[in-house]
CSV table of C-alpha atoms and ligand atoms in Angstrom, one decimal:
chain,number,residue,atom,x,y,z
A,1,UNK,CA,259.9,-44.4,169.7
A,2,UNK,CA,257.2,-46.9,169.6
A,3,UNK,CA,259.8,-50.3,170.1
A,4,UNK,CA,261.2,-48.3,173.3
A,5,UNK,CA,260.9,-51.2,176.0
A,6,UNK,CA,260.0,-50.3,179.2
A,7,UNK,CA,261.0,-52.1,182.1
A,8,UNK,CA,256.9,-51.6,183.2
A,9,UNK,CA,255.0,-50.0,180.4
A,10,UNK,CA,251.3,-48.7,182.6
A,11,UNK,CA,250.8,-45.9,179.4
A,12,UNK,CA,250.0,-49.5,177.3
A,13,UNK,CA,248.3,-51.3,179.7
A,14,UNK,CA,246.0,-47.8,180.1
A,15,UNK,CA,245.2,-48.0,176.5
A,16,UNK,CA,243.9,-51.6,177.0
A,17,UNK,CA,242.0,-50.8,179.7
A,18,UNK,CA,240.8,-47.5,178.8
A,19,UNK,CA,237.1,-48.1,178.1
A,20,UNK,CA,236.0,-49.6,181.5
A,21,UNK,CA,238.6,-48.4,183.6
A,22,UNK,CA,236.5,-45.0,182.3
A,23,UNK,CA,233.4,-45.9,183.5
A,24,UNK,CA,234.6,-47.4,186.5
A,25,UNK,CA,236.1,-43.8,187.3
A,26,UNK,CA,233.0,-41.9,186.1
A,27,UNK,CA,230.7,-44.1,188.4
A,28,UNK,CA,233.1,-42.8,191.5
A,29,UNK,CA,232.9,-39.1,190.2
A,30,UNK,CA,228.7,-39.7,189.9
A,31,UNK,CA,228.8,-40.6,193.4
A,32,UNK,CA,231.0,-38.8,194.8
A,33,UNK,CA,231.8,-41.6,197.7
A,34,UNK,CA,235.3,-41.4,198.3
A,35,UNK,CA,236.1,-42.9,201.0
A,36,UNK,CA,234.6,-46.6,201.6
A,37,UNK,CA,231.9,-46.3,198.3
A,38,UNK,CA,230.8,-49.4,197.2
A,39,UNK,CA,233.8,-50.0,195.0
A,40,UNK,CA,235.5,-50.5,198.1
A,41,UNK,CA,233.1,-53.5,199.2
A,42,UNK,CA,233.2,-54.7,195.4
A,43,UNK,CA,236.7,-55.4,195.4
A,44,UNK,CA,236.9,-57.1,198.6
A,45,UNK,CA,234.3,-59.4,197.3
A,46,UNK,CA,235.8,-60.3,194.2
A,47,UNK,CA,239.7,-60.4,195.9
A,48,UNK,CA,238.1,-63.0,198.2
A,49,UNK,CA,236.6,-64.9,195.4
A,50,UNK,CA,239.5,-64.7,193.5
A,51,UNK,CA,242.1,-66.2,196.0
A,52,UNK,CA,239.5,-68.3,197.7
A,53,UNK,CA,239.7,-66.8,200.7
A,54,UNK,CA,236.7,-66.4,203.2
A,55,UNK,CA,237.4,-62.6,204.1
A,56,UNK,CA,239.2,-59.7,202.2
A,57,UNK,CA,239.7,-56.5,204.3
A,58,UNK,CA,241.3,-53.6,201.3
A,59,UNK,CA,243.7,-51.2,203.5
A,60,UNK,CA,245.6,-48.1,202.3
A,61,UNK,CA,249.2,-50.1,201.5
A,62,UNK,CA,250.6,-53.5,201.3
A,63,UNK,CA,253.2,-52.1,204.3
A,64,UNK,CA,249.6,-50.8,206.5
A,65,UNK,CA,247.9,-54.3,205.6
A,66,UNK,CA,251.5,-56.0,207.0
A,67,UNK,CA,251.3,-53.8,210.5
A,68,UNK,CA,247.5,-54.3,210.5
A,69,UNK,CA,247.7,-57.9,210.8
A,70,UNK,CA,250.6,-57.5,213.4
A,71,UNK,CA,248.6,-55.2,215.4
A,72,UNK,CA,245.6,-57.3,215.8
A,73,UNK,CA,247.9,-60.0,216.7
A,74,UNK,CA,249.1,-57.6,219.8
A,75,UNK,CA,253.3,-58.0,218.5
A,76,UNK,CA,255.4,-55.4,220.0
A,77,UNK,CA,258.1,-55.2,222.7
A,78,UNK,CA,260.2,-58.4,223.7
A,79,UNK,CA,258.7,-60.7,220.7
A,80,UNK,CA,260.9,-61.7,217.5
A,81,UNK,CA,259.4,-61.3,214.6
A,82,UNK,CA,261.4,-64.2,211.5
A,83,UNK,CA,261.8,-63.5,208.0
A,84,UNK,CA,264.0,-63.7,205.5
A,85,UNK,CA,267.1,-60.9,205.1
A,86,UNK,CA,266.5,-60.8,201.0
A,87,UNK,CA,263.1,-59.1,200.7
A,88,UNK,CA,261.8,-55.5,200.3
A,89,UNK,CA,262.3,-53.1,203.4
A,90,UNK,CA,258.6,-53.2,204.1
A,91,UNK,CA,259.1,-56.7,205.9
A,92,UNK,CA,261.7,-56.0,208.2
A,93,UNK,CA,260.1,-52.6,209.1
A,94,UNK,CA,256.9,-53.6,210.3
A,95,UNK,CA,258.1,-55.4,213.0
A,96,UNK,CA,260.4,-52.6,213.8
A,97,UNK,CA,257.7,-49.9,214.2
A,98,UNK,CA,255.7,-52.4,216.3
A,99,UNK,CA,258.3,-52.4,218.7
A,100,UNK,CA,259.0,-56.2,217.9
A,101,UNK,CA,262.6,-57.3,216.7
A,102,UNK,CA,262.7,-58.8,213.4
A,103,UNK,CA,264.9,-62.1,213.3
A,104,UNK,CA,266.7,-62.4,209.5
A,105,UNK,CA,267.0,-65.8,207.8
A,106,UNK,CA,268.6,-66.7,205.1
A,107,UNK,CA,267.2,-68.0,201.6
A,108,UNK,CA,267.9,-70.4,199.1
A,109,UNK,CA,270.1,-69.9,196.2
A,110,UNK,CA,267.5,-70.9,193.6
A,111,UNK,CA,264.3,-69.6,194.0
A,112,UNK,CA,265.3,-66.7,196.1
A,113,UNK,CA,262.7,-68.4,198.8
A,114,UNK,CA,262.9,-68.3,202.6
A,115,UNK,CA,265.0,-71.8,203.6
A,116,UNK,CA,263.0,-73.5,206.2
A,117,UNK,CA,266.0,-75.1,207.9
A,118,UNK,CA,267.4,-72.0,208.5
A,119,UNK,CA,264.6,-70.6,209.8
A,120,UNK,CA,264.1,-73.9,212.4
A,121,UNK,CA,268.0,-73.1,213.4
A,122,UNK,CA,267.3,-69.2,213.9
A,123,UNK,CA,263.9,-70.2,216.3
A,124,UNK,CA,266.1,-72.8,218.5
A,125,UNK,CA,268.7,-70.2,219.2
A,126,UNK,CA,266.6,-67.2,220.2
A,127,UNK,CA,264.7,-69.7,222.6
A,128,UNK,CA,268.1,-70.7,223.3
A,129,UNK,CA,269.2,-67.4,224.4
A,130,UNK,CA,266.4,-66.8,226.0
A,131,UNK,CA,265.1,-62.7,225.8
A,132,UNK,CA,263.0,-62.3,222.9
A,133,UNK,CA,259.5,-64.4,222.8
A,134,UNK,CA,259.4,-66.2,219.9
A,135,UNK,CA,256.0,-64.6,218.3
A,136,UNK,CA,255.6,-64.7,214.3
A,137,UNK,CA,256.7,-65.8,211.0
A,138,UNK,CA,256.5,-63.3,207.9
A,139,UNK,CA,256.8,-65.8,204.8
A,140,UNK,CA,257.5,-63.3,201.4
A,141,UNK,CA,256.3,-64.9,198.4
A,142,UNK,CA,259.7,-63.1,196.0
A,143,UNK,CA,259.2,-62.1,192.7
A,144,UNK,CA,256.1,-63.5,191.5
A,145,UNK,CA,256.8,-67.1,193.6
A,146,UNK,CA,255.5,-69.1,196.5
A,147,UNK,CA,257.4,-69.2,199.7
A,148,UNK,CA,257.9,-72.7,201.0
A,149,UNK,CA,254.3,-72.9,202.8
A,150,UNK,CA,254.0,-76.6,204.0
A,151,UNK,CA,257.0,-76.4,205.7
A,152,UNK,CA,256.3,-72.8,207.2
A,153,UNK,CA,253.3,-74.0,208.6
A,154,UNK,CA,255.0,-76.8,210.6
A,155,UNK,CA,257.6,-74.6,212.0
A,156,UNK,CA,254.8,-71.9,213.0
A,157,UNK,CA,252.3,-75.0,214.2
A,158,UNK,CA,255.4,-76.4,216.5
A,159,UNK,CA,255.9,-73.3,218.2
A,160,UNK,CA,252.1,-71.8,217.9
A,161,UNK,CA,253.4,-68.8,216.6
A,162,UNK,CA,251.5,-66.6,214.0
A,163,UNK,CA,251.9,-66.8,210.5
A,164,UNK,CA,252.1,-63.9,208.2
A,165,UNK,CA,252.0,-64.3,204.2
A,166,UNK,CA,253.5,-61.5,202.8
A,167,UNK,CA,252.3,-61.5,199.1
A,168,UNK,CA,252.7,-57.7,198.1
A,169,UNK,CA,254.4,-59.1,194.9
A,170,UNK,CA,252.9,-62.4,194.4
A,171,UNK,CA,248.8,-62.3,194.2
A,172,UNK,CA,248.0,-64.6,191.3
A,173,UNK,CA,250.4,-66.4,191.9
A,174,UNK,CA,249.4,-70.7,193.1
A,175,UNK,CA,250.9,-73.4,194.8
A,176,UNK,CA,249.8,-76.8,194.4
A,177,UNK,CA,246.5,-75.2,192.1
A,178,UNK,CA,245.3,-72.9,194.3
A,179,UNK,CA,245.5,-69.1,194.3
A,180,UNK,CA,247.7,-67.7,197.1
A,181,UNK,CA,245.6,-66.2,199.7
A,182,UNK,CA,244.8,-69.0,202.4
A,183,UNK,CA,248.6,-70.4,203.0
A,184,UNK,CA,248.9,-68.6,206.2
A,185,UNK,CA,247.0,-66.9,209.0
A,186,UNK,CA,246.2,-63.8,207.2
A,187,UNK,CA,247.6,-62.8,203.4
A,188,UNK,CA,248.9,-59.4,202.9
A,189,UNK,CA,248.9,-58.0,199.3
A,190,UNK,CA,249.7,-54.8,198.1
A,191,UNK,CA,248.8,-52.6,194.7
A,192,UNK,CA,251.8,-50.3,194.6
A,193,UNK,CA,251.8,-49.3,190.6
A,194,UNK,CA,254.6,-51.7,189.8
A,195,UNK,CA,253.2,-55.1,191.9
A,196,UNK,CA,251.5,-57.6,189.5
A,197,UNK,CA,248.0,-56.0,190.5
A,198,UNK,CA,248.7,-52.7,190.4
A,199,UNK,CA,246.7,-49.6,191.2
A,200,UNK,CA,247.2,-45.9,190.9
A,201,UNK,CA,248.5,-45.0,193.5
A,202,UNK,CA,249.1,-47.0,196.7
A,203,UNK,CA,246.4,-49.3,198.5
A,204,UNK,CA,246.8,-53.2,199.7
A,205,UNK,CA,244.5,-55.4,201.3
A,206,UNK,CA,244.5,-58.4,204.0
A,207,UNK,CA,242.9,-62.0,203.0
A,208,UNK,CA,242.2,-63.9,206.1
A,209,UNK,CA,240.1,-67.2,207.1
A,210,UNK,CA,239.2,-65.9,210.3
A,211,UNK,CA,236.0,-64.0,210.9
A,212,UNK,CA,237.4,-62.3,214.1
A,213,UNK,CA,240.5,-61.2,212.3
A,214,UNK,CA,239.0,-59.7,209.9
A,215,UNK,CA,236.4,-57.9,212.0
A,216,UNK,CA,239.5,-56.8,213.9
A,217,UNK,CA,241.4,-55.6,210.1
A,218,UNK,CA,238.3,-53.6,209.5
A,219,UNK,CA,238.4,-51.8,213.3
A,220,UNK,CA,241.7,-51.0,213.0
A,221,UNK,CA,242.3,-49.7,209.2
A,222,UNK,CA,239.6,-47.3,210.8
A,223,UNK,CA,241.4,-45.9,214.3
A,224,UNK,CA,239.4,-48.9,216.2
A,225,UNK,CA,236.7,-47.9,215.8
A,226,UNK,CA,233.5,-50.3,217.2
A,227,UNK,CA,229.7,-50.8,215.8
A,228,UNK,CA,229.3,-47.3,215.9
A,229,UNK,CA,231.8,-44.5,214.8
A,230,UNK,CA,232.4,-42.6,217.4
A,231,UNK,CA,233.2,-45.9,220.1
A,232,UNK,CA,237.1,-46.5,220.1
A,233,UNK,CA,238.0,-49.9,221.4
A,234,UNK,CA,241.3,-50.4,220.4
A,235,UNK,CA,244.2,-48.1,218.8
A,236,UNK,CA,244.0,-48.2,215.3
A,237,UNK,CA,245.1,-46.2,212.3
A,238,UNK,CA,244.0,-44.4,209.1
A,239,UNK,CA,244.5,-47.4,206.6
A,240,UNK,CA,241.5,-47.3,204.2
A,241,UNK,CA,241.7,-47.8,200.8
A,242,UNK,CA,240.3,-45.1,198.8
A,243,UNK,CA,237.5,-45.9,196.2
A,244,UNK,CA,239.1,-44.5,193.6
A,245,UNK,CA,241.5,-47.0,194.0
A,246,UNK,CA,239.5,-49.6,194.2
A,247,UNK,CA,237.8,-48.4,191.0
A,248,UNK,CA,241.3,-48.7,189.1
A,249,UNK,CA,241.8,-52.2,190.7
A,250,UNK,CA,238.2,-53.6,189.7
A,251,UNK,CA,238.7,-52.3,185.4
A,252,UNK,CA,242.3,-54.0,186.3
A,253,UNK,CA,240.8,-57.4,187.6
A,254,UNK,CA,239.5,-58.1,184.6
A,255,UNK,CA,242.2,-58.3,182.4
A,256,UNK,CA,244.7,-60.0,185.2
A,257,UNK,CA,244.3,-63.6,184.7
A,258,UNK,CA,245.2,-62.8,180.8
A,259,UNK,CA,248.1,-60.5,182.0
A,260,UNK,CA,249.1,-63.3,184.1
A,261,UNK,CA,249.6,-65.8,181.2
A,262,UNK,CA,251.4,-62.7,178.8
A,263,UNK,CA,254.3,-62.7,181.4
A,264,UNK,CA,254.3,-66.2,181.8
A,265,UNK,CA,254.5,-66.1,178.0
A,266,UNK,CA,258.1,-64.0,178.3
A,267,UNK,CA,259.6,-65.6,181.3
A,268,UNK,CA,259.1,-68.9,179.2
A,269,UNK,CA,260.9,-67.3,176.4
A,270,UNK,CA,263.4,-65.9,178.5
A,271,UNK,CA,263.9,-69.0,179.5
A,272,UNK,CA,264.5,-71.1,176.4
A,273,UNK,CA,267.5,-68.1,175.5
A,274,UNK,CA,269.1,-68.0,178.6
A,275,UNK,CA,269.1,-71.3,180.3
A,276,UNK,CA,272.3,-72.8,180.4
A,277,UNK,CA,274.2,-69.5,179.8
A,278,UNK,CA,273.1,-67.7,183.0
A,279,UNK,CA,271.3,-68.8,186.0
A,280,UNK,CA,267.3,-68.5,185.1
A,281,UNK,CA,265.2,-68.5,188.1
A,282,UNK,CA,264.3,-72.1,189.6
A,283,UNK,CA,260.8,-72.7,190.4
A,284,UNK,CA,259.0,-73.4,193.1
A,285,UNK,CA,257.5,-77.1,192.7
A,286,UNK,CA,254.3,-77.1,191.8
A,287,UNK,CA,253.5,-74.1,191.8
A,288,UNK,CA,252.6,-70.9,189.0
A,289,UNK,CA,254.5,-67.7,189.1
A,290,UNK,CA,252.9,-64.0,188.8
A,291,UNK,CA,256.5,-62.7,187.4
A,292,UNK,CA,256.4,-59.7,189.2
A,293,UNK,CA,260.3,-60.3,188.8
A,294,UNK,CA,262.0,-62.2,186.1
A,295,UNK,CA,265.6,-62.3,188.3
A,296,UNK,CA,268.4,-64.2,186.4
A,297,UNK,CA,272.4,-64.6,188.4
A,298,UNK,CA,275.6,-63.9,186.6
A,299,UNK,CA,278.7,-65.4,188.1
A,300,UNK,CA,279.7,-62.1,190.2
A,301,UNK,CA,279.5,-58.7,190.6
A,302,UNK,CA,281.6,-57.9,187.5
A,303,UNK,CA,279.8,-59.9,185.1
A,304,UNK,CA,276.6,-57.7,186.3
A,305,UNK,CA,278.0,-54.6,185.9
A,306,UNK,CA,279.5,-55.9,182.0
A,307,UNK,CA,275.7,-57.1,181.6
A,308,UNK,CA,273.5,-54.0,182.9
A,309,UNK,CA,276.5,-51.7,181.2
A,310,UNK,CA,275.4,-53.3,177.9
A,311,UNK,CA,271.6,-53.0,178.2
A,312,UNK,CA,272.1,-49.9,179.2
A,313,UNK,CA,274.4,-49.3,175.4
A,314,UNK,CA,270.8,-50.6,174.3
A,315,UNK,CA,268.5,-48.5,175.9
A,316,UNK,CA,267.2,-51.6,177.4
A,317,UNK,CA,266.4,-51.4,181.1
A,318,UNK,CA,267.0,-53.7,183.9
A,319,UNK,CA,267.1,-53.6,187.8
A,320,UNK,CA,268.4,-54.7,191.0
A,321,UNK,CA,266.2,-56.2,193.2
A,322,UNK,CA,268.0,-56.3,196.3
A,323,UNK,CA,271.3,-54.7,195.9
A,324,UNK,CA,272.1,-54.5,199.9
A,325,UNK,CA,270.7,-57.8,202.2
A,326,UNK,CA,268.4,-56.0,204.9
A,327,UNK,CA,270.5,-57.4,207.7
A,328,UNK,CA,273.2,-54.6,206.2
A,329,UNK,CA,271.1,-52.0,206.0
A,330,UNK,CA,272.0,-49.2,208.4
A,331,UNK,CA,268.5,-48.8,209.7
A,332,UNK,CA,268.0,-52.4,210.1
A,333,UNK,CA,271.9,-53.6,211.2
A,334,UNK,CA,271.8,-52.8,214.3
A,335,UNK,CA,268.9,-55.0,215.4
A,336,UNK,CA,270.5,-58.0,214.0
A,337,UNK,CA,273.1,-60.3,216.1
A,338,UNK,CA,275.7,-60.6,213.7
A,339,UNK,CA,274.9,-64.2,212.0
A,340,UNK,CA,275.8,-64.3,208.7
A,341,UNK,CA,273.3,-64.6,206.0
A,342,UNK,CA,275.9,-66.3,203.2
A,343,UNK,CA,272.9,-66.4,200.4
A,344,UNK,CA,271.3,-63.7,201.0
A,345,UNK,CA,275.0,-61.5,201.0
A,346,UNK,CA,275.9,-63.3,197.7
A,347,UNK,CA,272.6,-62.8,195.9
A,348,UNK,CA,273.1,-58.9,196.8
A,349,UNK,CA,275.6,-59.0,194.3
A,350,UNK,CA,275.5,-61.0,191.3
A,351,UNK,CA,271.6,-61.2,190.9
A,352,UNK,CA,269.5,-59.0,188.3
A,353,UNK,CA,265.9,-58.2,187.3
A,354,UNK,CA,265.4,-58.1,183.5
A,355,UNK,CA,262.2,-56.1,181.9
A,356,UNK,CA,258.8,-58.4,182.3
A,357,UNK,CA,255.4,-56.7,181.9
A,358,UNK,CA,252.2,-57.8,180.1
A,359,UNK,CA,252.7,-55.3,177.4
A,360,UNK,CA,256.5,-56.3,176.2
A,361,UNK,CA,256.7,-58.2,173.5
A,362,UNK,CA,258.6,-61.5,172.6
A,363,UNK,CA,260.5,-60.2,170.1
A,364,UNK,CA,261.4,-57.4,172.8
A,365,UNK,CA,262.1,-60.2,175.1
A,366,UNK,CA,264.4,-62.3,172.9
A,367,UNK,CA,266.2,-58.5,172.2
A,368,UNK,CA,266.8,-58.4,175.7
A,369,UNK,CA,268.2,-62.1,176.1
A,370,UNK,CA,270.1,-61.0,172.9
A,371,UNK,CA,271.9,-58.2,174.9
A,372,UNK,CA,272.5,-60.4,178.0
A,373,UNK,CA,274.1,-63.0,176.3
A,374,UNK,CA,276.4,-60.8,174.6
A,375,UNK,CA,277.8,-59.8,177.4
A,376,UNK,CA,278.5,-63.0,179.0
B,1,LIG,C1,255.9,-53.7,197.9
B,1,LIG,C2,256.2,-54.6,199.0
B,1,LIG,C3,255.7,-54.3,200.3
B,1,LIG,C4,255.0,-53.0,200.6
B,1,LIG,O1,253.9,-52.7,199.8
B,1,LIG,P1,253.4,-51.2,199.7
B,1,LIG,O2,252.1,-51.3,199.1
B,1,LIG,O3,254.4,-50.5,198.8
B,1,LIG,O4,253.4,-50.6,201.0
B,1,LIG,C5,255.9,-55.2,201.3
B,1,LIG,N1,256.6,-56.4,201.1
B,1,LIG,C6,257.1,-56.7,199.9
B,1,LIG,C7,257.8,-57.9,199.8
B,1,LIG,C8,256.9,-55.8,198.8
B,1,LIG,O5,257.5,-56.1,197.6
């Protein structure tokens, strides 16, 4: 069934890429270097160049790049760790497995971002109550978007504590014309299959200003190791990427910008059939989306289930991207103090992901708005 929409279609993006994605994967096989080849120092290279960022260190996940940065940054016991209670698990983990405590804030209704004044409040009370140390702030860039950055640096520059950007689903995207990659301290990004970049398997990479943090990402993604091999100065992990990897990512780079604009072509036309009749996704001012997510908001829970029931009718797909807050997750409830995260809890309900891919098609698109509307 060749009009069959996919909610990511990676067998038509293959056939695009097929000729160099080939010979970037033959050139691994001829040299058999599988584990830091040079495709490995290729990437970083042109990931740097890309976001304008003075160092790119590639590590084996966006979730390793995430607890590399936190490592190097020596967060574990006794600090709080902010970020925001409507993201992917990843986040809220990190911190967790560090032995830090993450602190959930809420988000705003519209763009799904990290609300800043909620953020300040959750900062005073914890230094109100006095026993964690108030250490970092992850910002998430959601669903293709920009967190607030101006305003999450003054809240981390007031209380000198690190800032994280976590852009597993948001490289490409900008904010006031400039690639994401230099709004915070260090940049985490992640290739998972499904992320805007996408690899073949899983790999992620850290984008960082600072020459000694990224000398420190590269020690640790290889168990701390020092100028020579065998000399262990810190303890590190196994987080390289692998060059096959990197080989997929490099025939992928150069067809991203162009993928870029093809979903920005659909969540335009989703747009113009949709506004109005259900809540479209606000943007971030000034700024350019990577769509990993094109999330729109029915009235309630009801009107979701009447909606995805009739795509479904359809064979057309759709998702939800984050059914359950991560302050109500069992793993993650009890480490929070019970504040309510209004937003975030109604979002959990009444918010849904509709198909958005380079490949679809507009008439696909409008087929999908079609079905939505029907059901509203
Ligand atoms: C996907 C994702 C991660 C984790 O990336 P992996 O490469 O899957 O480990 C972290 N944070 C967010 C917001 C993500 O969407």
């Amino acid at each position: 069934m060749t009009d069959a929409v996919a909610f990511l279609d990676l067998h038509a993006q293959q056939r695009r890429i097929e000729p160099a994605l080939r010979a970037r994967l033959e050139a691994v096989l001829a040299h058999c270097q599988f584990v830091l080849g040079p495709e490995v120092r290729e990437l970083e290279q042109r990931l740097a160049e890309y976001a304008g960022a003075a160092h790119c260190v590639t590590v084996s996940s966006g979730t390793d790049a995430l607890q590399i940065a936190m490592m190097a940054e020596g967060i574990g016991r006794g600090h709080a760790v902010f970020l925001p209670a409507f993201t992917y698990t990843a986040t809220a983990e990190v911190p967790l497995v560090l032995g830090a405590t993450p602190v959930f804030v809420d988000v705003d209704p519209h763009t799904f971002q990290i609300d800043p004044e909620d953020l300040r409040s959750r900062i005073a009370s914890v230094e109100a109550e006095g026993v964690l140390k108030p250490r970092a702030i992850i910002g998430v860039d959601l669903f293709g978007q920009p967190a607030p950055w101006p305003e999450l640096r003054d809240a981390a520059a007031a209380k000198a504590l690190f800032l994280l950007d976590d852009c597993a689903q948001s490289f490409g995207a900008s904010l006031a014309g400039r690639k994401l990659g230099r709004e915070a301290d260090a940049t985490a990004i992640s290739f998972f299959p499904s992320k805007p970049l996408g690899g073949y398997g899983d790999g992620g990479a850290l984008l960082t200003q600072s020459g000694e943090r990224a000398a420190l990402y590269r020690s640790l993604r290889t168990h701390g190791e020092g100028t020579t091999r065998y000399e262990v100065l810190r303890t590190g992990m196994n987080g390289r990427l692998d060059t096959l990897q990197a080989a997929v990512l490099l025939a992928k780079l150069e067809v991203f910008d162009d993928e870029l604009s093809r979903r920005d072509r659909i969540a335009a036309v989703y747009d113009q059939a949709l506004a109005g009749r259900v809540g479209v996704p606000r943007r971030v001012p000034d700024s350019a989306s990577a769509w990993a997510i094109y999330a729109i908001l029915l009235p309630d829970e009801g009107a979701r289930d009447r909606v995805q029931a009739r795509l479904r009718c359809e064979h057309l797909p759709s998702a939800v991207y984050y059914p359950r807050p991560l302050h109500h997750q069992p793993a993650y409830a009890p480490h929070h103090r019970g504040n309510p995260l209004p937003v975030s809890e109604d979002l959990a309900t009444r918010i849904l992901a509709l198909p958005i891919h380079p490949d679809l098609t507009e008439a696909q698109a409008l087929r999908v708005a079609q079905a939505v509307l029907q059901a509203t």
